[in-house]
Amino acid sequence: VEYFTPKTIEEACQLLLRYKGEAKIIAGGTDLVVHMKRKKVLTKHIINIKDAVQNYVIYSEIEGLRIGARATIHSIESTPVIKEKFTLLYDAAAQLGSAQIRNRGTIAGNLCNASPSAEIAPPLIALGAMIRIIGADGERTIPIEDFFTGPGQTILKADEILAEIKVPNLPARSGGAYIKHSVRKAMDLAIVGVAAVITLDRDIIKDVKVVLGAVAPTPIRVKRAEEVLKGRRISDELLQRTGQTASQCCLPISDVRGSADYRRKMVKILVVRAIQQAIEQINMG
Ligand SMILES: Cc1cc2nc3c(=O)[nH]c(=O)nc-3n(C[C@H](O)[C@H](O)[C@H](O)COP(=O)(O)OP(=O)(O)OC[C@H]3O[C@@H](n4cnc5c(N)ncnc54)[C@H](O)[C@@H]3O)c2cc1C
């Protein structure tokens, strides 16, 4: 295997261009190395982006959060402003893998690996995050909601690199929650992941995003379930209808972690719980 350590992101993109989809980026390597060992990924060229892509977490009252693509999962869980203002992102990071995995694994690696159960995707979609992508021909910024196209698939072109994640500040009277349902508390992928962000106007739901992980080929936003809540006053009956609608919208598979039927049932329960937790967060703040 040929191994490269480009000094800039432009240099890394040129290498990707040269090998036309045959080269692989490595960040923390916690997904890539496992795939290479299992021969799910066969590559002759590895590009380590440790010097080319930045690792930072910056917060401003105006711009919100900016996260360099090479920021580790540990840096997400250990940044106080993320725990305070973007709690659902903190919750997802804190529940990913083990301390060793969180120390090596990066935010972009989690997103670009594009596992349907990737922990970090549902909270970022619910928070309305944007991602900055740099390629050999220039750069573009897109909503993260449009990033995933299938298991292991994203809209990234062969010469493109995810450079930065931007998370806007939430409006006043907003709250969010992320719930991971897995067999074990640690070192286990989600059977179902649910992220919810709610904005209230007095006691009316002004805005809502509900995102599911591990129950479709990509993380999915369940807009039909959101519509059930939007513009209405929260009630038990409304919550149950929202959970029911979300469970009808997902497309789970059966695998070693759980059956499709079980996943649907858990979606119904956990969507209700995530919304309740998001509202509790608003009422506490
Ligand atoms: C034991 C174990 C437990 C785990 N538990 C969990 C868990 O609970 N939840 C969970 O979601 N994941 C889990 N994972 C998966 C993994 O640790 C995470 O997805 C991690 O965040 C991947 O980041 P990385 O930097 O190691 O990615 P890498 O392995 O370096 O890269 C992953 C993929 O992304 C590409 N890539 C990386 N960075 C970029 C970039 N900037 N631009 C373009 N492409 C890029 C690589 O080419 C590769 O295809 C676990 C893994 C292991 C081994």
mmCIF file of N, CA and C in Angstrom, residues 22 37 134 164:
data_model
loop_
_atom_site.group_PDB
_atom_site.id
_atom_site.type_symbol
_atom_site.label_atom_id
_atom_site.label_comp_id
_atom_site.label_asym_id
_atom_site.label_seq_id
_atom_site.Cartn_x
_atom_site.Cartn_y
_atom_site.Cartn_z
ATOM 1 N N GLU A 22 -9.613 5.346 -6.414
ATOM 2 C CA GLU A 22 -8.880 4.151 -5.962
ATOM 3 C C GLU A 22 -8.138 4.407 -4.650
ATOM 4 N N LYS A 37 -9.193 -4.786 7.031
ATOM 5 C CA LYS A 37 -8.898 -6.121 7.583
ATOM 6 C C LYS A 37 -9.910 -7.145 7.115
ATOM 7 N N ILE A 134 -14.434 20.319 0.281
ATOM 8 C CA ILE A 134 -13.429 20.891 -0.627
ATOM 9 C C ILE A 134 -12.987 19.820 -1.620
ATOM 10 N N GLU A 164 -15.291 20.834 7.042
ATOM 11 C CA GLU A 164 -15.795 21.530 8.235
ATOM 12 C C GLU A 164 -17.284 21.296 8.410
#
